[in-house]
C-alpha positions as a LaTeX table, in Angstrom:
\begin{tabular}{lrrr}
\hline
Residue & $x$ (\AA) & $y$ (\AA) & $z$ (\AA) \\
\hline
Met1 & 8.83 & $-11.24$ & 25.64 \\
Ile2 & 9.84 & $-7.66$ & 26.40 \\
Glu3 & 10.01 & $-6.53$ & 29.99 \\
Leu4 & 10.75 & $-2.95$ & 30.77 \\
Glu5 & 10.29 & $-2.83$ & 34.57 \\
Gly6 & 12.44 & $-0.15$ & 36.13 \\
Val7 & 12.73 & 1.93 & 32.98 \\
Pro8 & 11.36 & 5.41 & 33.53 \\
Glu9 & 9.00 & 7.08 & 31.11 \\
Leu10 & 11.17 & 8.73 & 28.49 \\
Ile11 & 11.02 & 12.23 & 27.06 \\
Asp12 & 10.89 & 12.45 & 23.22 \\
Pro13 & 13.20 & 9.43 & 22.96 \\
Val14 & 15.45 & 8.73 & 20.02 \\
Met15 & 17.07 & 5.37 & 19.39 \\
Val16 & 20.65 & 5.54 & 18.31 \\
Ala17 & 22.16 & 2.21 & 17.14 \\
Ala18 & 25.48 & 0.85 & 15.87 \\
Phe19 & 26.90 & $-2.58$ & 15.17 \\
Glu20 & 30.39 & $-3.86$ & 15.14 \\
Gly21 & 31.50 & $-5.75$ & 12.03 \\
Trp22 & 30.81 & $-5.20$ & 8.36 \\
Asn23 & 29.06 & $-1.75$ & 8.77 \\
Asp24 & 31.67 & $-0.36$ & 11.10 \\
Ala25 & 34.94 & 0.59 & 9.31 \\
Gly26 & 37.59 & 1.79 & 11.70 \\
Asp27 & 35.18 & 1.08 & 14.47 \\
Ala28 & 33.98 & 4.59 & 13.97 \\
Ala29 & 30.10 & 3.95 & 14.46 \\
Ser30 & 30.27 & 1.59 & 17.45 \\
Thr31 & 32.84 & 3.90 & 19.15 \\
Ala32 & 30.38 & 6.85 & 18.75 \\
Val33 & 27.59 & 5.09 & 20.50 \\
Ala34 & 30.08 & 3.85 & 23.19 \\
His35 & 31.14 & 7.49 & 23.63 \\
Leu36 & 27.48 & 8.58 & 24.16 \\
Asp37 & 26.95 & 5.79 & 26.63 \\
Arg38 & 30.10 & 6.65 & 28.53 \\
Glu39 & 29.59 & 10.54 & 28.54 \\
Trp40 & 26.02 & 10.39 & 29.73 \\
Lys41 & 26.41 & 7.33 & 31.93 \\
Gly42 & 23.87 & 5.10 & 30.16 \\
Glu43 & 22.09 & 2.33 & 32.20 \\
Val44 & 21.70 & $-1.03$ & 30.50 \\
Phe45 & 18.18 & $-2.30$ & 30.82 \\
Ala46 & 18.03 & $-5.15$ & 28.32 \\
Ala47 & 20.34 & $-7.62$ & 26.31 \\
Leu48 & 19.22 & $-9.86$ & 23.43 \\
Asp49 & 19.67 & $-13.56$ & 23.85 \\
Ala50 & 23.00 & $-14.38$ & 22.25 \\
Glu51 & 21.88 & $-17.95$ & 21.38 \\
Asp52 & 19.26 & $-16.63$ & 19.05 \\
Tyr53 & 21.47 & $-14.46$ & 16.86 \\
Tyr54 & 25.10 & $-15.22$ & 17.00 \\
Asp55 & 27.43 & $-17.93$ & 15.76 \\
Phe56 & 29.95 & $-18.34$ & 18.49 \\
Gln57 & 32.60 & $-19.69$ & 16.01 \\
Val58 & 32.38 & $-16.39$ & 14.28 \\
Asn59 & 31.90 & $-14.10$ & 17.28 \\
Arg60 & 33.61 & $-16.05$ & 20.19 \\
Pro61 & 32.80 & $-15.45$ & 23.82 \\
Thr62 & 35.58 & $-14.25$ & 26.10 \\
Val63 & 36.69 & $-15.53$ & 29.45 \\
Phe64 & 37.82 & $-13.22$ & 32.32 \\
Leu65 & 38.52 & $-13.46$ & 35.97 \\
Glu66 & 36.56 & $-11.35$ & 38.58 \\
Asn67 & 37.61 & $-11.69$ & 42.25 \\
Gly68 & 39.24 & $-14.96$ & 41.46 \\
Ala69 & 36.13 & $-16.41$ & 39.81 \\
Arg70 & 36.10 & $-17.37$ & 36.19 \\
Lys71 & 33.34 & $-15.71$ & 34.08 \\
Ile72 & 32.26 & $-15.67$ & 30.42 \\
Thr73 & 31.10 & $-12.67$ & 28.41 \\
Trp74 & 28.86 & $-13.66$ & 25.51 \\
Pro75 & 28.63 & $-11.55$ & 22.33 \\
Thr76 & 25.29 & $-9.92$ & 22.21 \\
Thr77 & 23.45 & $-6.52$ & 21.64 \\
Arg78 & 22.65 & $-4.37$ & 24.60 \\
Leu79 & 20.19 & $-1.59$ & 25.12 \\
Ser80 & 20.79 & 1.34 & 27.53 \\
Val81 & 18.98 & 4.52 & 28.31 \\
Val82 & 20.49 & 8.04 & 28.97 \\
Arg83 & 18.58 & 10.85 & 30.58 \\
Ile84 & 19.61 & 14.20 & 29.19 \\
Gly85 & 18.70 & 17.36 & 31.14 \\
Gly86 & 18.74 & 20.96 & 30.33 \\
Glu87 & 16.27 & 23.50 & 29.19 \\
Lys88 & 14.83 & 21.05 & 26.68 \\
Pro89 & 15.50 & 17.55 & 27.95 \\
Arg90 & 15.40 & 14.53 & 25.60 \\
Asp91 & 16.23 & 10.90 & 26.29 \\
Leu92 & 18.21 & 8.43 & 24.17 \\
Val93 & 17.96 & 4.74 & 23.81 \\
Leu94 & 21.41 & 3.39 & 22.83 \\
Val95 & 21.70 & 0.15 & 21.00 \\
Arg96 & 25.24 & $-1.31$ & 20.70 \\
Gly97 & 26.32 & $-4.76$ & 19.74 \\
Ile98 & 27.74 & $-6.98$ & 17.02 \\
Glu99 & 26.06 & $-7.59$ & 13.56 \\
Pro100 & 24.08 & $-10.84$ & 14.09 \\
Ser101 & 25.06 & $-14.00$ & 12.33 \\
Met102 & 21.51 & $-15.20$ & 11.82 \\
Arg103 & 17.80 & $-14.46$ & 12.03 \\
Trp104 & 18.14 & $-10.88$ & 11.02 \\
Arg105 & 14.38 & $-10.26$ & 10.66 \\
Ser106 & 13.70 & $-11.60$ & 14.21 \\
Phe107 & 16.59 & $-9.48$ & 15.47 \\
Cys108 & 15.13 & $-6.30$ & 13.92 \\
Asn109 & 11.52 & $-7.12$ & 15.14 \\
Glu110 & 12.88 & $-7.56$ & 18.64 \\
Leu111 & 14.66 & $-4.13$ & 18.64 \\
Leu112 & 11.48 & $-2.60$ & 17.12 \\
Gly113 & 9.40 & $-4.04$ & 19.95 \\
Phe114 & 11.62 & $-2.14$ & 22.43 \\
Ala115 & 11.26 & 0.95 & 20.33 \\
His116 & 7.48 & 0.69 & 20.35 \\
Glu117 & 7.25 & 0.00 & 24.11 \\
Leu118 & 9.55 & 3.00 & 24.93 \\
Gly119 & 7.68 & 5.32 & 22.57 \\
Val120 & 10.71 & 6.00 & 20.39 \\
Glu121 & 10.01 & 8.83 & 17.94 \\
Met122 & 12.96 & 8.22 & 15.52 \\
Val123 & 15.69 & 5.60 & 14.96 \\
Val124 & 19.22 & 6.83 & 13.92 \\
Ile125 & 21.60 & 4.08 & 12.81 \\
Leu126 & 25.33 & 4.88 & 12.46 \\
Gly127 & 27.63 & 3.23 & 10.05 \\
Ala128 & 31.10 & 3.62 & 8.56 \\
Leu129 & 32.50 & 2.50 & 5.26 \\
Leu130 & 35.75 & 2.59 & 3.40 \\
Gly131 & 35.98 & 5.28 & 0.60 \\
Asp132 & 38.39 & 7.16 & $-1.60$ \\
Thr133 & 38.64 & 10.10 & 0.82 \\
Pro134 & 41.91 & 11.72 & 2.05 \\
His135 & 42.66 & 11.63 & 5.77 \\
Thr136 & 43.73 & 15.29 & 5.65 \\
Arg137 & 40.18 & 16.62 & 4.93 \\
Pro138 & 36.96 & 16.63 & 6.87 \\
Val139 & 35.33 & 13.26 & 7.05 \\
Pro140 & 32.34 & 12.97 & 4.72 \\
Val141 & 29.08 & 12.06 & 6.60 \\
Ser142 & 26.03 & 11.19 & 4.54 \\
Gly143 & 22.49 & 11.08 & 5.90 \\
Val144 & 20.05 & 8.81 & 4.16 \\
Thr145 & 16.53 & 7.49 & 4.64 \\
Ser146 & 14.00 & 5.32 & 2.90 \\
Asp147 & 11.12 & 7.62 & 3.95 \\
Pro148 & 10.41 & 10.28 & 1.16 \\
Asp149 & 8.60 & 12.52 & 3.65 \\
Leu150 & 11.52 & 12.39 & 6.11 \\
Ala151 & 13.99 & 13.04 & 3.24 \\
Arg152 & 12.11 & 16.29 & 2.42 \\
Thr153 & 11.55 & 17.55 & 5.98 \\
Met154 & 15.10 & 16.86 & 7.20 \\
Asp155 & 16.81 & 17.52 & 3.98 \\
Leu156 & 18.38 & 14.00 & 3.65 \\
Glu157 & 19.16 & 11.80 & 0.77 \\
Glu158 & 16.47 & 9.25 & $-0.25$ \\
Thr159 & 18.18 & 5.92 & $-0.69$ \\
Arg160 & 18.24 & 4.39 & $-4.10$ \\
Tyr161 & 20.87 & 1.74 & $-3.50$ \\
Glu162 & 20.42 & $-1.78$ & $-4.96$ \\
Gly163 & 22.70 & $-4.67$ & $-3.99$ \\
Pro164 & 23.97 & $-6.53$ & $-0.91$ \\
Thr165 & 23.38 & $-4.98$ & 2.46 \\
Gly166 & 24.25 & $-5.26$ & 6.13 \\
Ile167 & 22.24 & $-5.11$ & 9.38 \\
Val168 & 22.15 & $-1.27$ & 9.04 \\
Gly169 & 20.21 & $-1.46$ & 5.80 \\
Ile170 & 17.96 & $-4.24$ & 7.02 \\
Leu171 & 17.09 & $-2.38$ & 10.29 \\
Gln172 & 16.37 & 0.78 & 8.43 \\
Glu173 & 13.97 & $-0.98$ & 6.02 \\
Ala174 & 12.31 & $-2.74$ & 8.94 \\
Cys175 & 11.68 & 0.66 & 10.70 \\
Thr176 & 10.24 & 2.04 & 7.39 \\
His177 & 7.79 & $-0.88$ & 7.06 \\
Ala178 & 6.83 & $-0.54$ & 10.72 \\
Gly179 & 6.11 & 3.09 & 10.28 \\
Val180 & 9.00 & 4.39 & 12.52 \\
Pro181 & 11.07 & 7.25 & 11.08 \\
Ala182 & 14.58 & 6.06 & 10.54 \\
Val183 & 17.87 & 7.69 & 9.26 \\
Ser184 & 21.28 & 6.23 & 8.58 \\
Leu185 & 24.41 & 8.28 & 8.98 \\
Trp186 & 27.43 & 6.99 & 7.12 \\
Ala187 & 31.08 & 8.18 & 7.64 \\
Ala188 & 33.64 & 7.52 & 4.85 \\
Val189 & 36.88 & 6.23 & 6.33 \\
Pro190 & 40.04 & 6.33 & 4.16 \\
His191 & 40.54 & 2.94 & 2.73 \\
Tyr192 & 44.38 & 3.18 & 2.98 \\
Val193 & 44.10 & 3.71 & 6.85 \\
Ser194 & 41.25 & 1.43 & 7.81 \\
Gln195 & 42.66 & $-0.02$ & 11.08 \\
Pro196 & 40.73 & 1.05 & 14.23 \\
Pro197 & 40.37 & 3.31 & 15.99 \\
Asn198 & 39.47 & 6.21 & 13.83 \\
Pro199 & 38.53 & 9.11 & 16.22 \\
Lys200 & 38.26 & 11.65 & 13.36 \\
Ala201 & 35.47 & 9.58 & 11.85 \\
Thr202 & 33.75 & 9.05 & 15.20 \\
Leu203 & 33.84 & 12.82 & 15.82 \\
Ala204 & 32.31 & 13.48 & 12.44 \\
Leu205 & 29.46 & 11.08 & 13.18 \\
Leu206 & 28.74 & 12.69 & 16.49 \\
Asn207 & 28.75 & 16.21 & 15.05 \\
Arg208 & 26.20 & 15.07 & 12.41 \\
Leu209 & 24.14 & 13.38 & 14.91 \\
Glu210 & 24.19 & 16.57 & 17.05 \\
Asp211 & 22.80 & 18.53 & 14.22 \\
Leu212 & 20.18 & 15.90 & 13.37 \\
Ile213 & 18.58 & 15.37 & 16.87 \\
Gly214 & 19.14 & 18.82 & 18.26 \\
Leu215 & 21.30 & 17.84 & 21.24 \\
Arg216 & 24.66 & 19.17 & 22.23 \\
Ile217 & 26.96 & 16.19 & 22.69 \\
Pro218 & 29.95 & 16.54 & 25.07 \\
Leu219 & 32.98 & 15.51 & 23.09 \\
Gly220 & 35.50 & 14.93 & 25.76 \\
Glu221 & 38.90 & 14.12 & 24.47 \\
Leu222 & 37.76 & 13.16 & 20.95 \\
Pro223 & 38.90 & 16.41 & 19.20 \\
Glu224 & 42.45 & 15.92 & 20.65 \\
Asp225 & 42.42 & 12.31 & 19.80 \\
Ala226 & 41.39 & 13.17 & 16.24 \\
Arg227 & 44.27 & 15.63 & 15.92 \\
Ala228 & 46.78 & 13.06 & 17.20 \\
Trp229 & 45.36 & 10.49 & 14.79 \\
Gln230 & 45.74 & 12.78 & 11.84 \\
Leu231 & 49.26 & 13.78 & 12.75 \\
Gly232 & 50.22 & 10.00 & 13.07 \\
Val233 & 48.82 & 9.21 & 9.66 \\
Asp234 & 50.56 & 12.30 & 8.19 \\
Gln235 & 53.91 & 10.86 & 9.50 \\
Leu236 & 53.23 & 7.43 & 8.12 \\
Ala237 & 52.21 & 8.80 & 4.68 \\
Ala238 & 55.24 & 11.04 & 4.46 \\
Glu239 & 57.49 & 7.94 & 4.79 \\
Asp240 & 56.03 & 6.41 & 1.60 \\
Ser241 & 56.31 & 8.49 & $-1.55$ \\
Glu242 & 53.60 & 6.52 & $-3.35$ \\
Val243 & 51.15 & 6.88 & $-0.60$ \\
Ala244 & 51.96 & 10.64 & $-0.31$ \\
Glu245 & 51.38 & 11.05 & $-4.04$ \\
Tyr246 & 48.02 & 9.18 & $-3.87$ \\
Val247 & 46.89 & 11.31 & $-0.87$ \\
Gln248 & 47.71 & 14.41 & $-2.79$ \\
Thr249 & 45.60 & 13.18 & $-5.69$ \\
Leu250 & 42.55 & 12.55 & $-3.40$ \\
Glu251 & 43.02 & 15.95 & $-1.88$ \\
Glu252 & 43.01 & 17.66 & $-5.25$ \\
Ala253 & 39.89 & 15.85 & $-6.32$ \\
Arg254 & 38.13 & 16.58 & $-3.02$ \\
Asp255 & 39.11 & 20.23 & $-3.01$ \\
Thr256 & 37.90 & 20.74 & $-6.51$ \\
Ala257 & 34.52 & 19.22 & $-5.73$ \\
Glu258 & 34.06 & 21.30 & $-2.57$ \\
Leu259 & 34.97 & 24.82 & $-3.75$ \\
Pro260 & 31.38 & 25.98 & $-3.62$ \\
Glu261 & 31.02 & 24.74 & 0.01 \\
Ala262 & 33.41 & 27.36 & 1.25 \\
Ser263 & 30.69 & 29.94 & 1.60 \\
Gly264 & 27.05 & 30.40 & 2.34 \\
Glu265 & 25.27 & 27.66 & 4.23 \\
Ala266 & 28.48 & 25.72 & 5.23 \\
Ile267 & 29.94 & 28.92 & 6.92 \\
Ala268 & 26.56 & 29.66 & 8.61 \\
Arg269 & 26.31 & 26.04 & 9.98 \\
Glu270 & 29.85 & 26.15 & 11.40 \\
Phe271 & 29.17 & 29.59 & 12.95 \\
Glu272 & 26.01 & 28.22 & 14.63 \\
Arg273 & 27.82 & 25.20 & 16.02 \\
Tyr274 & 30.64 & 27.51 & 17.31 \\
Leu275 & 28.05 & 29.71 & 19.17 \\
Arg276 & 26.26 & 26.75 & 20.69 \\
Arg277 & 29.45 & 25.50 & 22.24 \\
Arg278 & 30.68 & 28.89 & 23.41 \\
Glu279 & 27.53 & 29.91 & 25.27 \\
Pro280 & 26.64 & 27.84 & 28.34 \\
Gly281 & 23.01 & 26.90 & 28.82 \\
Thr282 & 21.95 & 27.62 & 25.31 \\
Gly283 & 20.46 & 25.22 & 22.92 \\
Pro284 & 18.68 & 21.93 & 23.53 \\
Gly285 & 20.36 & 19.50 & 25.92 \\
Ala286 & 22.75 & 22.12 & 27.37 \\
Gly287 & 24.42 & 20.93 & 30.51 \\
Pro288 & 27.40 & 21.67 & 32.69 \\
Gly289 & 30.80 & 20.72 & 31.36 \\
Val290 & 29.93 & 20.82 & 27.70 \\
Ala291 & 29.41 & 24.49 & 27.04 \\
Thr292 & 32.88 & 25.28 & 25.63 \\
Glu293 & 35.32 & 23.33 & 23.61 \\
Ser294 & 38.94 & 24.53 & 23.77 \\
Gly295 & 40.71 & 25.09 & 20.52 \\
Asp296 & 39.52 & 25.29 & 16.93 \\
Thr297 & 38.22 & 21.95 & 15.71 \\
Ser298 & 36.48 & 23.20 & 12.67 \\
Tyr299 & 38.86 & 21.43 & 10.35 \\
Leu300 & 37.64 & 18.15 & 11.96 \\
Arg301 & 34.09 & 18.77 & 10.99 \\
Asp302 & 32.62 & 18.17 & 7.53 \\
Pro303 & 31.22 & 21.31 & 5.99 \\
Gly304 & 29.34 & 19.12 & 3.44 \\
Ser305 & 27.95 & 16.58 & 5.84 \\
Gly306 & 24.41 & 17.83 & 5.53 \\
Arg307 & 22.73 & 20.82 & 3.95 \\
Ala308 & 20.58 & 21.65 & 6.92 \\
Arg309 & 19.60 & 20.35 & 10.29 \\
Pro310 & 15.96 & 19.60 & 11.31 \\
Pro311 & 13.81 & 22.43 & 12.44 \\
Lys312 & 14.26 & 23.21 & 16.16 \\
Pro313 & 11.55 & 24.77 & 18.38 \\
Glu314 & 12.38 & 28.28 & 19.43 \\
Gln315 & 15.66 & 28.32 & 17.49 \\
Ala316 & 17.47 & 31.61 & 17.26 \\
Glu317 & 17.60 & 33.41 & 13.90 \\
Arg318 & 20.23 & 31.94 & 11.65 \\
Pro319 & 23.23 & 34.24 & 10.72 \\
Glu320 & 22.95 & 36.44 & 7.62 \\
Ala321 & 25.54 & 34.26 & 5.94 \\
Glu322 & 22.92 & 31.59 & 5.50 \\
Ala323 & 20.72 & 33.81 & 3.43 \\
Gly324 & 23.15 & 33.71 & 0.53 \\
Pro325 & 22.64 & 31.48 & $-2.57$ \\
Glu326 & 22.62 & 27.78 & $-1.96$ \\
Pro327 & 26.09 & 26.36 & $-2.72$ \\
Glu328 & 26.41 & 24.01 & $-5.63$ \\
Thr329 & 27.68 & 20.64 & $-5.05$ \\
Gly330 & 29.49 & 18.12 & $-7.20$ \\
Pro331 & 28.01 & 14.84 & $-8.36$ \\
Gly332 & 27.26 & 12.20 & $-5.67$ \\
Pro333 & 26.01 & 12.56 & $-2.15$ \\
Glu334 & 25.94 & 15.85 & $-0.35$ \\
Ser335 & 28.68 & 14.74 & 2.00 \\
Gly336 & 31.07 & 16.92 & 0.06 \\
Ala337 & 33.21 & 14.02 & $-1.28$ \\
Ala338 & 35.00 & 14.07 & $-4.64$ \\
Pro339 & 32.69 & 13.55 & $-7.69$ \\
Asp340 & 34.22 & 10.34 & $-8.97$ \\
Thr341 & 35.73 & 8.89 & $-5.82$ \\
Thr342 & 33.38 & 9.29 & $-2.87$ \\
Pro343 & 30.62 & 6.82 & $-2.05$ \\
Glu344 & 27.00 & 7.55 & $-2.87$ \\
Pro345 & 25.07 & 7.38 & 0.38 \\
Asp346 & 22.48 & 4.82 & 0.94 \\
Ser347 & 21.01 & 2.51 & 3.45 \\
Gly348 & 24.02 & 0.14 & 4.18 \\
Pro349 & 27.65 & $-0.45$ & 3.10 \\
Glu350 & 29.31 & $-3.13$ & 1.17 \\
Ser351 & 32.45 & $-2.61$ & $-0.89$ \\
Gly352 & 35.09 & $-4.81$ & $-2.22$ \\
Ala353 & 38.74 & $-4.78$ & $-1.39$ \\
Ala354 & 40.26 & $-1.32$ & $-0.97$ \\
Pro355 & 42.43 & $-0.28$ & $-3.97$ \\
Gly356 & 46.02 & 0.69 & $-3.40$ \\
Pro357 & 47.37 & 4.07 & $-4.35$ \\
Asp358 & 47.73 & 3.12 & $-8.01$ \\
Ser359 & 44.51 & 1.12 & $-8.40$ \\
Gly360 & 42.38 & 3.71 & $-10.23$ \\
Ala361 & 39.23 & 1.70 & $-9.49$ \\
Asp362 & 35.98 & 2.82 & $-11.10$ \\
Pro363 & 34.06 & 4.73 & $-8.50$ \\
Glu364 & 30.86 & 2.88 & $-9.35$ \\
Thr365 & 32.40 & $-0.48$ & $-8.78$ \\
Gly366 & 35.41 & 0.00 & $-6.66$ \\
Pro367 & 35.52 & 0.61 & $-2.88$ \\
Gly368 & 33.39 & 3.34 & $-1.59$ \\
Ala369 & 31.16 & 3.47 & $-4.67$ \\
Asp370 & 28.13 & 3.22 & $-2.31$ \\
Pro371 & 27.64 & 3.03 & 1.47 \\
Glu372 & 25.95 & $-0.26$ & 0.81 \\
Ala373 & 29.30 & $-1.36$ & $-0.59$ \\
Gly374 & 30.67 & $-1.76$ & 2.89 \\
Pro375 & 34.16 & $-1.63$ & 4.41 \\
Gly376 & 35.23 & $-4.62$ & 2.41 \\
Thr377 & 38.02 & $-6.95$ & 3.12 \\
Gly378 & 40.36 & $-4.24$ & 4.38 \\
Ser379 & 37.97 & $-2.95$ & 7.12 \\
Gly380 & 39.32 & $-2.57$ & 10.52 \\
Ala381 & 36.25 & $-4.40$ & 11.94 \\
Glu382 & 37.17 & $-7.61$ & 10.03 \\
Glu383 & 40.82 & $-7.33$ & 11.03 \\
Arg384 & 39.80 & $-6.92$ & 14.67 \\
Ser385 & 37.49 & $-9.92$ & 14.62 \\
Gly386 & 40.24 & $-12.01$ & 13.07 \\
Gly387 & 42.60 & $-10.90$ & 15.82 \\
Ala388 & 40.00 & $-11.73$ & 18.45 \\
Glu389 & 39.66 & $-15.22$ & 17.19 \\
Gly390 & 43.43 & $-15.74$ & 17.21 \\
Ser391 & 43.73 & $-14.61$ & 20.76 \\
Asp392 & 40.79 & $-16.82$ & 21.76 \\
Lys393 & 42.54 & $-19.89$ & 20.44 \\
Gly394 & 45.19 & $-19.29$ & 22.99 \\
\hline
\end{tabular}
């Protein structure tokens, strides 16, 4: 039974969801939703019953002390609401939890029940997968949907994936069958550095979400964290000649595929984002403290992460640079990834083990061949869960 007492009437609400585990390489997706919850001070209004959906031998509860009393936190999925003011306010319903161990259809139906009661207009599900992408380049972010009309109006990829899937893919299909517009955003995390956290991938997801829903998101320390992360990986790669050579190979393939993206729409899109962040009080969701970002973070944003954002009411005329010819893209998703190495975006990830620098895996069968091909055995999420179990045993 769904009870929403105390939840105010929401304005044009969008549900944003992410789940730890198989769909969350480098913890990039779950960290993005946690960032939104923290920056906008979300208020939790509901939590799903852990007994219904989780195997506690897989996702163990944790014990902690509070004022000398011993308490237990159970693994679950929580829903919170954030009120976003500004000239054109819009509210978000944030869903953050762990991929359930059982009863996925009931799990999705319960989330859709909340969406219906709250009047949610669209569901955006965030995910991250391992891919053959260099850490030195902008993170590819692919937007996919099962709704042909939504794919056309928002210029997204229509999913054509066939194969195993995770809770992200299941929830997206449940939304489609229920008549709720749903989009999945997938960030590709370098498979050779899959350990969490990955602030660069989290930042890329938030930038793509910002374009999709027309809200300016306060980024806080994420740009600086992303720079520090990249410098750290640079140093580690420089210490291993084989890894350095492999990264250079990925860079060459990526750069060759993205040459057309260096002009036209990509430049116009970056220019628009720059103007939105430089001018206080402009654009939807504008608020104090988020108008200006210090430093140039354009290298952290993916110029190929989406060809266009959805139409926005009363949007200023786009720069002349956008009037140029549409840039050509290489084969594969429009995320700007290398033609034979970057995953094709679709509704949910699932890959095998990540290849090493000399693997030469076939892009259709190796890691990152499809977002449904998942983080695989090398994902930071799985390593984290294993570590959590080990610490619990103590």
